[in-house]
Every structure is written in C-alpha cells, then in structure tokens.
CSV table of C-alpha atoms and ligand atoms in Angstrom, one decimal:
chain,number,residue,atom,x,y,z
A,1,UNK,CA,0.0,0.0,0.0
A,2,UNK,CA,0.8,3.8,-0.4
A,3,UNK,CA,0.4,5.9,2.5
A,4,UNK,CA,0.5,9.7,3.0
A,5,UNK,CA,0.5,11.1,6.4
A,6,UNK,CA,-0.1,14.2,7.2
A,7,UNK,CA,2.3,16.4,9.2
A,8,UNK,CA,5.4,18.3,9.6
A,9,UNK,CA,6.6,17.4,13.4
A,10,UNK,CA,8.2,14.5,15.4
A,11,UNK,CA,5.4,12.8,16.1
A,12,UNK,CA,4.8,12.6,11.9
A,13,UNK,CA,8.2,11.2,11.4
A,14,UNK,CA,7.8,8.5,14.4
A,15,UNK,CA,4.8,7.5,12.6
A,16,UNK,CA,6.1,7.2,9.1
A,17,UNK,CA,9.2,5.6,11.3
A,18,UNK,CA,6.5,2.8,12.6
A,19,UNK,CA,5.1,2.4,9.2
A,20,UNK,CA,8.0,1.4,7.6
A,21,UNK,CA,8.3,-1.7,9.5
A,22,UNK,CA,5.0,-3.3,7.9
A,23,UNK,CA,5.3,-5.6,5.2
A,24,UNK,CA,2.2,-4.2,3.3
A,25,UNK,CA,3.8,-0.9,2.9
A,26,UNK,CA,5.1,0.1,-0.6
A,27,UNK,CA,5.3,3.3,-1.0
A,28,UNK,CA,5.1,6.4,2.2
A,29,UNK,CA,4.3,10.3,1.7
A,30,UNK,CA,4.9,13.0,3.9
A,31,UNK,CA,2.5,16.5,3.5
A,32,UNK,CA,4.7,18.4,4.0
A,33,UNK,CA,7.4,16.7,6.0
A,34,UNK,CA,10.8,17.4,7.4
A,35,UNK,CA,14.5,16.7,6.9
A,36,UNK,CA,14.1,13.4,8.6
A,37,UNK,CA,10.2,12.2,6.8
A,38,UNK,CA,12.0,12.5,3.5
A,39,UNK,CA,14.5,10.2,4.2
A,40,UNK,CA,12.1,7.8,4.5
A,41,UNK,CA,9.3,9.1,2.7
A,42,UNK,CA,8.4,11.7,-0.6
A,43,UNK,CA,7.5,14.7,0.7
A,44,UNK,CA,4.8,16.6,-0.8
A,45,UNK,CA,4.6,20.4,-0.9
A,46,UNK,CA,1.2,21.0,-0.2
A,47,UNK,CA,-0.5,23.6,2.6
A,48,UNK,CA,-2.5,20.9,4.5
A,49,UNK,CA,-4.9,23.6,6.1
A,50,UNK,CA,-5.9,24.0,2.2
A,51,UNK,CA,-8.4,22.0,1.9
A,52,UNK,CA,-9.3,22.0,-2.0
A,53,UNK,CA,-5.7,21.8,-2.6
A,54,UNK,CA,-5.1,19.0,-0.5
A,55,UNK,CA,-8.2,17.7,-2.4
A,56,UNK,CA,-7.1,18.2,-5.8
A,57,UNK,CA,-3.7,16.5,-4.7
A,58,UNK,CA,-5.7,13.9,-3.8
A,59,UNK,CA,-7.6,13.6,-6.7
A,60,UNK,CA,-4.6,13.3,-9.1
A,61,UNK,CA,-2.9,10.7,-7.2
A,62,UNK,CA,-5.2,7.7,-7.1
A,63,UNK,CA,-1.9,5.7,-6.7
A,64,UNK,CA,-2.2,6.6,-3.0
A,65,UNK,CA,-4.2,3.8,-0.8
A,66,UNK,CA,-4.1,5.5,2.3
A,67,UNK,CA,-4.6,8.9,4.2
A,68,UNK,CA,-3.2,9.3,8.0
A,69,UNK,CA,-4.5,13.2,9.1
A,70,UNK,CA,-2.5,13.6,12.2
A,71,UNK,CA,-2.1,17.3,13.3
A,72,UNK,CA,-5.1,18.8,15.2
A,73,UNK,CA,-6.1,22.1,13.2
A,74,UNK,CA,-6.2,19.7,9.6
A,75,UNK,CA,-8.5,17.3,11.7
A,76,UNK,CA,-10.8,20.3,13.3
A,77,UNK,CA,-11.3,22.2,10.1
A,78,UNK,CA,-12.6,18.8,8.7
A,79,UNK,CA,-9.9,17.2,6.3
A,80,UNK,CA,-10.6,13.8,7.1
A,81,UNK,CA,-14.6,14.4,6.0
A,82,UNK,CA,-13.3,16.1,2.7
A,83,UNK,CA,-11.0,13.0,2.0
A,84,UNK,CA,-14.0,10.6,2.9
A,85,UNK,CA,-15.9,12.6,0.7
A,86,UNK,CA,-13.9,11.9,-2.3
A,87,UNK,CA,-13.7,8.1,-1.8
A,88,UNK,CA,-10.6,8.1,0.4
A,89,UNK,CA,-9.8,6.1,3.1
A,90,UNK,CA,-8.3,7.8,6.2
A,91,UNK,CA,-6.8,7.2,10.1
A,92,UNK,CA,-8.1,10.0,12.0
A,93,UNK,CA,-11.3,11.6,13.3
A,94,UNK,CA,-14.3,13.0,11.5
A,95,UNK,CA,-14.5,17.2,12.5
A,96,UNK,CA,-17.6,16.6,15.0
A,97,UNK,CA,-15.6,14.2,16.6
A,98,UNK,CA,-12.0,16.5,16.8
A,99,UNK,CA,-14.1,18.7,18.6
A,100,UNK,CA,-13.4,17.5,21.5
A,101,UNK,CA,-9.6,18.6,21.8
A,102,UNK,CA,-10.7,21.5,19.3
A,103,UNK,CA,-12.7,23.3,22.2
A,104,UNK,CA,-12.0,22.6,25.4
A,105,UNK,CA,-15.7,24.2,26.5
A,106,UNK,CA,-17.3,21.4,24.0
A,107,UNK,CA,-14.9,19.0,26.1
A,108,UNK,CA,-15.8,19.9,29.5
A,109,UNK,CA,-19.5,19.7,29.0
A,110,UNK,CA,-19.3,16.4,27.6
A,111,UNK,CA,-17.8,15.3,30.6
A,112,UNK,CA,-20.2,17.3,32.8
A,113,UNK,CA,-22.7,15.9,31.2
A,114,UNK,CA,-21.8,12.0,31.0
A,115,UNK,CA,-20.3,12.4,34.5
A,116,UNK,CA,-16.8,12.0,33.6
A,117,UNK,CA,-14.4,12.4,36.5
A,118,UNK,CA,-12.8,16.3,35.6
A,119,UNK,CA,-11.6,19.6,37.4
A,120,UNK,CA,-14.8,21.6,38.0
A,121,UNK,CA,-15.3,24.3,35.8
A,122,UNK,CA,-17.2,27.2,34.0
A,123,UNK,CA,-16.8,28.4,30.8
A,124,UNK,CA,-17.2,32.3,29.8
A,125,UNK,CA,-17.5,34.4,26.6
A,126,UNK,CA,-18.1,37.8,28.7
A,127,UNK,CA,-14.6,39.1,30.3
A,128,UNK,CA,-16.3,40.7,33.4
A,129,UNK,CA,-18.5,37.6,34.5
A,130,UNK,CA,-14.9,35.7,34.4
A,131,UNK,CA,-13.5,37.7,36.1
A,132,UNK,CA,-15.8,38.1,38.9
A,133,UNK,CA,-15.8,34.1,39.0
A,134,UNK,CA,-11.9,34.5,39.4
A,135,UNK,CA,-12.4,36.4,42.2
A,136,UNK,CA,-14.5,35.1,43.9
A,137,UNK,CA,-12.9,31.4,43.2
A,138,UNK,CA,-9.6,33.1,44.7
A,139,UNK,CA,-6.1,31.4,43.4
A,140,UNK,CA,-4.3,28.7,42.4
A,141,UNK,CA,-6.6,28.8,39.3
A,142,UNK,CA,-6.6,27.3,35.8
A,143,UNK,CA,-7.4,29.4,32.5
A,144,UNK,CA,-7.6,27.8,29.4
A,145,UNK,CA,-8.6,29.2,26.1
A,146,UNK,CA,-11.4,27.8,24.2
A,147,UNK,CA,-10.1,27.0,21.2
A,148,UNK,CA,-6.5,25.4,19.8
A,149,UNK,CA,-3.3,27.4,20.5
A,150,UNK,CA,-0.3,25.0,19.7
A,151,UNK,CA,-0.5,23.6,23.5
A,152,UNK,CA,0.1,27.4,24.9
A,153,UNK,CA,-3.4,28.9,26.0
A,154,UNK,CA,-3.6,27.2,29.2
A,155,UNK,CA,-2.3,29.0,32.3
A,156,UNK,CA,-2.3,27.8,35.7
A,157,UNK,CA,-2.2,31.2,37.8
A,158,UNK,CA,-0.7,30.6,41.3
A,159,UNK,CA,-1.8,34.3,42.7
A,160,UNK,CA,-4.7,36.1,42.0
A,161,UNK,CA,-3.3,39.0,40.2
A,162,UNK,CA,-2.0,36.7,37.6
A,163,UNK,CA,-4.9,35.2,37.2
A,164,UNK,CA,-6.3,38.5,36.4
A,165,UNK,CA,-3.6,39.5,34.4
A,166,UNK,CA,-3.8,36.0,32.7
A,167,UNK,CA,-7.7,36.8,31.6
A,168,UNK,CA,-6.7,40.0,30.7
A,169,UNK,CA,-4.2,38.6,28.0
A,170,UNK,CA,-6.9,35.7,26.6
A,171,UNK,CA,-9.7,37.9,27.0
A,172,UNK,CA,-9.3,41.0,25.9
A,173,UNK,CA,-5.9,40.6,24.1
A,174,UNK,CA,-6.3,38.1,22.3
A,175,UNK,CA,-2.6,36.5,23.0
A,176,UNK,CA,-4.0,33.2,21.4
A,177,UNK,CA,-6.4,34.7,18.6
A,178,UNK,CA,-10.1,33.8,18.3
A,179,UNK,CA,-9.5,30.7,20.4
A,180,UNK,CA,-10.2,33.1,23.5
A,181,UNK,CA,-13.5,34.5,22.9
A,182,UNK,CA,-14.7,31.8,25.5
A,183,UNK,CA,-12.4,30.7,28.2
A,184,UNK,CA,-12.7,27.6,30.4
A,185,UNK,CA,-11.8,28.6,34.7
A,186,UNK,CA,-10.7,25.3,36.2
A,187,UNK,CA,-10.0,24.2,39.6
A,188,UNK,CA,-6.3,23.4,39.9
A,189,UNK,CA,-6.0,19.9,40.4
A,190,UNK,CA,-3.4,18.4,42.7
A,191,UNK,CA,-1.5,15.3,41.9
A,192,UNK,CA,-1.8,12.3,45.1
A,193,UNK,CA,1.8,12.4,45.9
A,194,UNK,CA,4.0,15.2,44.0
A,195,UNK,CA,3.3,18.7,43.0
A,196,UNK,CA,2.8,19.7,39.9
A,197,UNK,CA,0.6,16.9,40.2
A,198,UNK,CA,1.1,13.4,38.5
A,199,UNK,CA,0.4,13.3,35.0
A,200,UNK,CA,-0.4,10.9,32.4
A,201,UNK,CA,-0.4,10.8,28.4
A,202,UNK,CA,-2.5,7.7,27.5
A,203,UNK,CA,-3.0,7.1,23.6
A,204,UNK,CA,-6.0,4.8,22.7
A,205,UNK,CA,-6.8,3.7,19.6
A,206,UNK,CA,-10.4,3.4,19.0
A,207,UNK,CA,-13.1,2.7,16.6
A,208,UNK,CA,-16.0,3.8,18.1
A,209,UNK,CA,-17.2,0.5,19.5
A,210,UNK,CA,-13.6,-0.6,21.1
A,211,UNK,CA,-11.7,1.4,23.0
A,212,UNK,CA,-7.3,-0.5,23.5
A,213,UNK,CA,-5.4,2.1,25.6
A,214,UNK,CA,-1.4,1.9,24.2
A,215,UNK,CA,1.4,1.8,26.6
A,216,UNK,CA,1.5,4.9,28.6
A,217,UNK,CA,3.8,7.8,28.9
A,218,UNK,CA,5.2,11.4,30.8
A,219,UNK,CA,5.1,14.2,29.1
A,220,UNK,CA,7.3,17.4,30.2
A,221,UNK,CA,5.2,20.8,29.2
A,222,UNK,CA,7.6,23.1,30.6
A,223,UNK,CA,10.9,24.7,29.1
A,224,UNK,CA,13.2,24.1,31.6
A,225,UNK,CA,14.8,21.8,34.5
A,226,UNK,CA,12.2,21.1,37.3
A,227,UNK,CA,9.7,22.3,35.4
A,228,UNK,CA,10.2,25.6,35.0
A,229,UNK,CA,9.7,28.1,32.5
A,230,UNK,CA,6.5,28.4,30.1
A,231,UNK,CA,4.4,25.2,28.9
A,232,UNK,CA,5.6,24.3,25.7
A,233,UNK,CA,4.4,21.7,23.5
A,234,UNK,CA,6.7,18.8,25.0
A,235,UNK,CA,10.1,18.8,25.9
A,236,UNK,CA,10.4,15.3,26.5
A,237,UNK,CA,9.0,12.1,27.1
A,238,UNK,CA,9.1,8.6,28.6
A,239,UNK,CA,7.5,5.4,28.7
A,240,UNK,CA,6.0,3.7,30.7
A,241,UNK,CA,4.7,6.1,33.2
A,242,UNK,CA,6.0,4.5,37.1
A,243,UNK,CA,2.6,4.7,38.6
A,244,UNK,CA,0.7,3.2,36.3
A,245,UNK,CA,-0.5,-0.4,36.8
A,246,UNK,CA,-3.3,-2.9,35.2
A,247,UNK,CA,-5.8,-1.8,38.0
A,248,UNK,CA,-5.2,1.8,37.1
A,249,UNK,CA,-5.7,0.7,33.3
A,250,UNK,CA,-9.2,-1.2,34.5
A,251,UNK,CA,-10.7,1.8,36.3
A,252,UNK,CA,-9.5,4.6,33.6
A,253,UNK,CA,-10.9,2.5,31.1
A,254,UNK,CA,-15.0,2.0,33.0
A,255,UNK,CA,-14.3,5.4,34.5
A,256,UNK,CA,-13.1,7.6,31.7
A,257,UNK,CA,-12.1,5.4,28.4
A,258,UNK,CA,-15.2,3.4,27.5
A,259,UNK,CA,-18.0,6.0,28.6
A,260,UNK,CA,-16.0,8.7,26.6
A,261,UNK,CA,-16.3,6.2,23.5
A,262,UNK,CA,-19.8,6.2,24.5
A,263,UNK,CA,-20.9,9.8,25.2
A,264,UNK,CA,-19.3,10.7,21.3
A,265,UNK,CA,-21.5,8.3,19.8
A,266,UNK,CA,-24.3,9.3,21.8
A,267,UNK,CA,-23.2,13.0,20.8
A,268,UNK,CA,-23.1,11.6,16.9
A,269,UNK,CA,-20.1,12.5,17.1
A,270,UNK,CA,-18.4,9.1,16.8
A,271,UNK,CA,-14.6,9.1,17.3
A,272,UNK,CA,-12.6,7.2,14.9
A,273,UNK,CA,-8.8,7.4,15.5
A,274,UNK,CA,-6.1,8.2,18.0
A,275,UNK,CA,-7.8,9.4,21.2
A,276,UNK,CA,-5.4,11.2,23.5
A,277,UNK,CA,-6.4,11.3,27.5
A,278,UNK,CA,-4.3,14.0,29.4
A,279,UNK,CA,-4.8,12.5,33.2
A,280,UNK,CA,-3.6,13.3,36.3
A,281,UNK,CA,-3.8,11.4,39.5
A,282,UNK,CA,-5.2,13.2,42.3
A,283,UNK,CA,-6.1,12.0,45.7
A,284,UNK,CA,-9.6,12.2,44.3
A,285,UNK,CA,-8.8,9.3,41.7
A,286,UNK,CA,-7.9,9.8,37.9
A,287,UNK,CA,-9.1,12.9,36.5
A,288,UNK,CA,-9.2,14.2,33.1
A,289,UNK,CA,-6.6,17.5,32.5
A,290,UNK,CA,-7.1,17.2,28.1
A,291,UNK,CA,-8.8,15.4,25.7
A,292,UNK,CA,-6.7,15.3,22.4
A,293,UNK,CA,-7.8,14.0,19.2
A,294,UNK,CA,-4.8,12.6,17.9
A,295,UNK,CA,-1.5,10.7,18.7
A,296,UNK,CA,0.2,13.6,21.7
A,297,UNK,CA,4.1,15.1,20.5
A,298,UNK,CA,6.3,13.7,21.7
A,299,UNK,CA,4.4,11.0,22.9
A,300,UNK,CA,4.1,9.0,20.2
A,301,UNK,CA,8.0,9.0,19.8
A,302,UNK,CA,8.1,7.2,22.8
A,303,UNK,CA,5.0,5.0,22.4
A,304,UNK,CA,5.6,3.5,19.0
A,305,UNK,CA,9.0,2.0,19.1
A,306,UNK,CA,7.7,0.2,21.6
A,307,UNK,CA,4.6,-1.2,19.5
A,308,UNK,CA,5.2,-5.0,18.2
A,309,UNK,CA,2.0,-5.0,16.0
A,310,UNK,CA,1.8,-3.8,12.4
A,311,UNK,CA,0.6,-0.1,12.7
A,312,UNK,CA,-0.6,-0.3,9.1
A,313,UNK,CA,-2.9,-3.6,10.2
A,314,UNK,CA,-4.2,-1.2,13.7
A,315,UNK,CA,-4.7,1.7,11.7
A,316,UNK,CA,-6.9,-0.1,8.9
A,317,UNK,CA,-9.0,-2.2,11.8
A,318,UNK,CA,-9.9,1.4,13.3
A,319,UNK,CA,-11.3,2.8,9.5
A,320,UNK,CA,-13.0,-0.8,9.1
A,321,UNK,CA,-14.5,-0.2,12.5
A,322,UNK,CA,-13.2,-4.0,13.1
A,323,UNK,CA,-10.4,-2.9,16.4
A,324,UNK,CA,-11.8,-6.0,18.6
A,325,UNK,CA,-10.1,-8.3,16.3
A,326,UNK,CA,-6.8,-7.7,16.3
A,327,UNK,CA,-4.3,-8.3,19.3
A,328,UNK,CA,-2.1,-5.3,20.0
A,329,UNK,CA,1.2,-6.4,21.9
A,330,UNK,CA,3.7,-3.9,23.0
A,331,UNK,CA,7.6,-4.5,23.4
A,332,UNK,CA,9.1,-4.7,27.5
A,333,UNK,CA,11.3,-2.3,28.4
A,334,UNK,CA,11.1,1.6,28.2
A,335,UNK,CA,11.7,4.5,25.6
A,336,UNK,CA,12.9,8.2,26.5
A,337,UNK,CA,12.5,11.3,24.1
A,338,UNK,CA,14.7,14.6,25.0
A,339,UNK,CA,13.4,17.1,22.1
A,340,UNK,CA,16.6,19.5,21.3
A,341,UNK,CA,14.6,22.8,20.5
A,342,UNK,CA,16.2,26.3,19.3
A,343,UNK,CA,17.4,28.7,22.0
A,344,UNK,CA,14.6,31.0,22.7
A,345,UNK,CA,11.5,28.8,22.3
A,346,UNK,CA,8.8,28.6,23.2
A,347,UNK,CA,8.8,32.8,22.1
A,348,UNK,CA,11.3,33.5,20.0
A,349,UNK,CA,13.8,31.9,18.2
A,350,UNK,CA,16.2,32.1,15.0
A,351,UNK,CA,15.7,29.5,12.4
A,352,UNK,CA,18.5,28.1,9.5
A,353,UNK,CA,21.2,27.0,11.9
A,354,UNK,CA,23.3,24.3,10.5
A,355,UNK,CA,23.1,21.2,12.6
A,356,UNK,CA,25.8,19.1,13.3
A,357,UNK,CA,25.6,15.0,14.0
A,358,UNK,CA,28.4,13.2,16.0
A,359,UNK,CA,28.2,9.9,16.8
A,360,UNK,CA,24.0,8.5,17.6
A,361,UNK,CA,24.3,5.3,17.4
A,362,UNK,CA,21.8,2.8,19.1
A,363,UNK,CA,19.4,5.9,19.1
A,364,UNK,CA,16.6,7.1,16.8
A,365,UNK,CA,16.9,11.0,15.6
A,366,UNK,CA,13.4,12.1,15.1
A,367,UNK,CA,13.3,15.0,13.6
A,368,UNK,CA,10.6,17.8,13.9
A,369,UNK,CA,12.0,21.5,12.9
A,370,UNK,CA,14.6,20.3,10.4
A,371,UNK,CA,15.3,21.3,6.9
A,372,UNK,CA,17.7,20.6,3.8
A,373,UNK,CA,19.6,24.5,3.0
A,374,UNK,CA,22.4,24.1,0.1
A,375,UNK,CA,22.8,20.5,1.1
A,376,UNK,CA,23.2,21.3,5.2
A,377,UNK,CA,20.8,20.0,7.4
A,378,UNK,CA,19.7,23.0,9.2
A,379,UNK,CA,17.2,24.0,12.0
A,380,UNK,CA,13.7,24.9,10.9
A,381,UNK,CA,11.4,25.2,13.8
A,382,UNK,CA,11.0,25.6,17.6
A,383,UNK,CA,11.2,22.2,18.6
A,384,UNK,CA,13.6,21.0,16.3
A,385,UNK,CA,14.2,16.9,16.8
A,386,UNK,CA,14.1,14.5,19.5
A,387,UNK,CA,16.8,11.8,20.4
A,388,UNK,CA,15.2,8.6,21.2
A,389,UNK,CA,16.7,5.6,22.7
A,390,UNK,CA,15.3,2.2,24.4
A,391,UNK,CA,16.8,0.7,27.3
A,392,UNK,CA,16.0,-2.2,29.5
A,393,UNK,CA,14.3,0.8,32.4
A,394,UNK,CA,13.9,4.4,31.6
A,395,UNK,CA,17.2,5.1,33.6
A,396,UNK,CA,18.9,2.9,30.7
A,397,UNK,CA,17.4,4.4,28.3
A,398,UNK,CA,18.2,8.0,29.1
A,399,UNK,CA,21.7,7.5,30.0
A,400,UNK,CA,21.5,6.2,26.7
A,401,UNK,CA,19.7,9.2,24.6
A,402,UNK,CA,21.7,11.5,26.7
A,403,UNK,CA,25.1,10.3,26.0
A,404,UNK,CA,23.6,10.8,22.0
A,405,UNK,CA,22.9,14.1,22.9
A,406,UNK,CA,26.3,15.4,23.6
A,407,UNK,CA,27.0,14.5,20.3
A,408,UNK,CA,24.3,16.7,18.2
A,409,UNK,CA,24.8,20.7,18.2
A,410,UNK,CA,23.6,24.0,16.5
A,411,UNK,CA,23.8,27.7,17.6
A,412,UNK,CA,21.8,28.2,20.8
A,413,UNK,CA,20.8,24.6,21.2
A,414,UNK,CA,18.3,24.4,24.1
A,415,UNK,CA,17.2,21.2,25.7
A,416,UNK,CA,15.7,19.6,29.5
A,417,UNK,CA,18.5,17.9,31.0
A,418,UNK,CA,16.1,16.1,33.4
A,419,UNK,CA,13.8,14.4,31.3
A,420,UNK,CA,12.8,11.1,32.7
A,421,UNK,CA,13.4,11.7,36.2
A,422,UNK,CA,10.0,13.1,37.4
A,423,UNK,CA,7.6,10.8,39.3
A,424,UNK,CA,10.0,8.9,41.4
A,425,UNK,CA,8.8,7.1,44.1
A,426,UNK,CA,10.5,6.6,47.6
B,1,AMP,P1,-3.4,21.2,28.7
B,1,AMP,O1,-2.9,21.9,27.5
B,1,AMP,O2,-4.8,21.2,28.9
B,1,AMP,O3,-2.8,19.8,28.7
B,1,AMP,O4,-2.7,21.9,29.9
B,1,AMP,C1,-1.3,22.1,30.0
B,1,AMP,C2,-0.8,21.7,31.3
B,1,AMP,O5,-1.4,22.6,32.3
B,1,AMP,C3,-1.2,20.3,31.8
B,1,AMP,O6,-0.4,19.3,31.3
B,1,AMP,C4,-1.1,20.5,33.3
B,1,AMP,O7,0.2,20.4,33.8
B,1,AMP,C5,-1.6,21.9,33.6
B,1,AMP,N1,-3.0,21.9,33.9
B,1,AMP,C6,-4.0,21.9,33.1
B,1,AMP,N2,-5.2,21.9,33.7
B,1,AMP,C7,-4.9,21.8,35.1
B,1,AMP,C8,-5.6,21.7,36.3
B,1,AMP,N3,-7.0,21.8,36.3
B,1,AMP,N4,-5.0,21.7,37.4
B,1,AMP,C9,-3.6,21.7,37.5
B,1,AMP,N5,-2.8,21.7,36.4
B,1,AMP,C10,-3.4,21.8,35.2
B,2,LIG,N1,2.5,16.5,24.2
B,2,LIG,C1,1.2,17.0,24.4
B,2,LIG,C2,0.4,17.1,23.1
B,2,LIG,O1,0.6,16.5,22.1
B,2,LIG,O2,-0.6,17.8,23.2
C-alpha cells in the first residue's frame, strides 16, 4: 500500500518511522514533511490547512491507498470528512468528533454531562463575568482558552493578580487569537503524591465501538529543569509512566475510556482514530486535564517503538471499524524522548542553523523542525528533533539518549536535562 501522512513534526516522522516496519507498505508520503520524513518518505509540498488543494492533490494521485491526518487544526477544520468525501480512506477523526480537543468548552461539557471524572469548571465568553468568577474562586486557578493554540493557551495562575492579568491577556488581548473568545476557569487539580501533580499521556486507539489504551507515557510541558519556564508543546517524554499499573488501566478504562467512546457516539459524534487522555492522578482518583484528538508530540515517539503490531494492520481495523479483532502487543522495556529545540522557544527563536551530528548510534533522531539548506541539514522550527533511545528501564534508556545528545549541536541549542526523572517514588 501507499500511505500519505499528514504532518510536519516529530510525532509525523515517528509515525512514518512505525510504518516502515510493515510488510504491506510500498510506498510512504509526507504532507509536508521534514529533513528526517524525506528520508524515508516523498514529501509533498502541499498547505494541508488548504483544503481544496489537499483535495485536488488527492484527486490526481489515485496511486495513493491510504490517508493518516494527524495534526489537530487539519482534523478540526474537517480534512478527514473532505477525503472521505472523495472516496478516500483515512486514520483520523471525522470534525464533529475533533471537537473534542478542538474546544476545550465542547470538552468539558461532555464530561459534565456523561459524569466524567474532571476539574470543575465554567466556561465564559463575557470578560467581566470571568472575572468576577476568578475572584470570587480566589487562586491557584486554571485558565484555558477555548479554542487550539499550539498547547500554549492554558495558564495555571498561582496568585490572584496573575490570574487576572492572565484573563486579561486571553480575554481582551487576544494572546491566542479567536480561540479566547470563551475561556474555560478550572479548579487546579493536585497530583496524590508530588506537585505539579502526576500526570499521564495515555494514547488509545479506537473505533468507536472498542476502546485499546497503548502503553503509557510522561510528558514534560515546561521549558526548563524542574519544570520551570513556560508550557511548551513537550520537551520530553518517557514510557511507561512508574505509577501506572493494570488496576489503574481497568478503572480509567470504565471510569473515563469506555464512557467517553460512548458519550461521542451518543453525541453523533463518533470518534474514529487516536484518542489522547491527558490525566492526572489526584487523591480524588484519575481525573481528566485534556482530551486530544490525535496521537500527543512527543508522545508518540516514545509509544511506537515500543509497539510489536503492524501499525498499518491497527490503523486499517480502526477505518474498518473492526479494532476487537486484532491483538495489539507492546515491546518490555522503556523508551525516552529529549526534544533538542532552538534557543529562545517557546517565544522566539532564530531559524536556519546548521546542525551538526556526532556519533547517535543505538538511538533514533526524530526530527521535527529540520530542513535541507544548500545540502546542510539546518534548523527549521522551535522544537527542532528528539533523540530517542530504548533501554531495558527508563534510567537505561536516558543515559542512553543522553550520551547521544552530547554528540548533536547547533547555535543556541536548548534542551531539559532532566527528562525522565520526574515521578519517582520513595
Ligand atoms: P493542557 O494543554 O490542557 O494539557 O494543559 C497544559 C498543562 O497545564 C497540563 O499538562 C497541566 O500540567 C496543567 N494543567 C491543566 N489543567 C490543570 C488543572 N486543572 N490543574 C492543574 N494543572 C493543570
Ligand atoms: N504532548 C502533548 C500534546 O501532544 O498535546
């Protein structure tokens, strides 16, 4: 088969990466790709947020099998309906469905309303009744802006004032566009054991009748050491998450998994694809933080090396709506992630920086902000690729992506050093 997956970021090229393993696969396609995809893959110059010309790219190449839509502004302006629409078969949810990581006020009612286990909220579209809820709800609060904002409209305000300030800025501002004309106030949750509180990244593929949670794994939001700095949209990862167990996976699945499958059909709004649950463990149980509609970055770097199945087989039993008949085994062991990202981001930063590659063997370089300039490999984003290595325990495995690491540099290189290390018990 002939796959084209959609995508320019790490989490793309650890798909293609994962795809290249089947047997079935022939020929892969990147839209639009990065330094690393096209190793692997063609990749195809077209704007995926253009819908007619993804369409008409589409249309000329019939020689293509398969469609994989995995950013979530492509899946929440509705490319996967467009590409149904035309005959073509795709991994990914339907635009009713991405809703539910496309506005976090659409997600928190669902929950509300099918009693699944959240922060409690309210959601306003007039700045001075939020703000008289922020005052009289007092600090440490949560603001997050309606709509998508590359992982960065959410603010958890420790005082009052910046919680004020922080309404201010969605509110009236605008600092994230039109995805603040309604903000969702959240109780701050607090993790059982450790502040920030626990938190856990768990990828399920589902169908809309089965719901088959992946192995899990740690995300790090913040830019720097001890988590520190502004949320980002992931500095590293790792897999398997220490506090997760089988009877964790049991009661996140009745509690949260399976009646989210169900409220989104019940919605007509079935989900088809990679369902993302942001969770934290609080001393309440497992409570929701995000819903996402689509494999988390860099999650999925860490997640799919460790994936023994054929992801081309997965990804056709989800479109066939046929999930419950296929076994999904996972590797033993763990995975760790450290994204190198250009000096400056999450605000600014200076792109074009020629990158330079010592020795990496025994790891994986996923690239994300990379490009191809008069032959150099240069930088080309914020986040600009993560080093990925497997070891027997996540301590293995990031000595392991860490001594890769000291071999990679550019211009301002910034990167955690403590990825990995979070969550320890005892
Ligand atoms: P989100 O983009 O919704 O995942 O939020 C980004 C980060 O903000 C999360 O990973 C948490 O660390 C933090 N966060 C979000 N909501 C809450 C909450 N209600 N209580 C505490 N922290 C939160
Ligand atoms: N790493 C978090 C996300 O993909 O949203």
């Amino acid at each position: 088969m002939n796959v084209l997956v959609i995508g320019n970021g790490g989490r793309e090229h650890a798909i293609l990466l994962a795809l290249k393993k089947s047997k079935r696969i022939e020929k892969l396609y990147c839209m639009k790709g990065n330094a690393g995809t096209a190793e692997i893959a063609e990749n195809v110059d077209v704007d995926y947020m253009d819908i007619a010309a993804v369409i008409s790219y589409a249309t000329a190449h019939p020689e293509i099998d398969y469609y994989v839509v995995t950013p979530d502004d492509p899946l929440a302006i509705g490319l996967v309906d467009a590409l149904e629409g035309i005959g073509k078969r795709c991994f990914g949810p339907r635009k009713a469905a991405a809703q539910i990581e496309a506005s976090k006020a659409f997600a928190k009612q669902l929950m509300k309303k099918y009693k699944i286990p959240t922060a409690e909220s309210e959601t306003f579209s007039d700045y001075e009744q939020a703000l008289a809820y922020v005052r009289k709800k007092g600090a440490p609060i949560v603001l997050k802006a309606d709509g998508l904002a590359l992982g960065k409209g959410v603010l958890v305000c420790e005082t009052l004032e910046q919680a004020e300030a922080g309404l201010k800025e969605i509110m009236l501002d605008k600092a994230f566009g039109s995805a603040g004309n309604k903000v969702v106030i959240e109780e701050f949750l607090r993790g059982l054991k450790y502040i920030p509180g626990e938190e856990v990244s768990v990828l399920a593929f589902t169908d809309g009748k089965a719901i088959v949670p992946m192995i899990t794994s740690c995300d790090h939001k913040r830019a720097h050491d001890g988590d520190k700095g502004l949320n980002t949209g992931g500095m590293g990862t790792f897999s398997p998450c220490p506090f997760w167990n089988k009877k964790l996976e049991k009661q996140v699945l009745k509690k949260i998994m399976i009646p989210t499958v169900k409220a989104m059909n019940k919605e007509g709004r079935k989900f088809k694809g990679c369902l993302y649950f942001g969770l934290m463990r609080t001393d309440k149980g497992m409570k929701v933080v995000e819903y996402n509609s689509r494999f988390g970055d860099p999650e999925t770097q860490v997640v799919l090396p460790m994936l023994k199945t054929d992801l081309l087989d997965i990804f056709e039993a989800v479109t066939e709506e046929k999930l419950s008949d296929i076994k999904i085994e996972w590797e033993d062991g763990a995975c760790v992630c450290v994204v190198l990202a250009s000096g400056g981001y999450p605000e600014s930063y200076k792109k074009g920086k020629e990158i330079t590659i010592g020795d990496t063997d025994g790891v994986t370089l996923v690239h994300a902000g990379t490009a191809i300039k008069d032959g150099k490999l240069v930088t080309n984003g914020g986040r600009v690729m993560g080093v990925v290595a497997r070891g027997k325990d996540v301590e293995k495995a990031r000595e392991k992506a860490y001594s890769a690491v000291k071999n990679i540099e550019w211009e301002n290189m910034q990167y955690r050093t403590d990825i990995g290390i979070k969550y320890r018990e005892g």
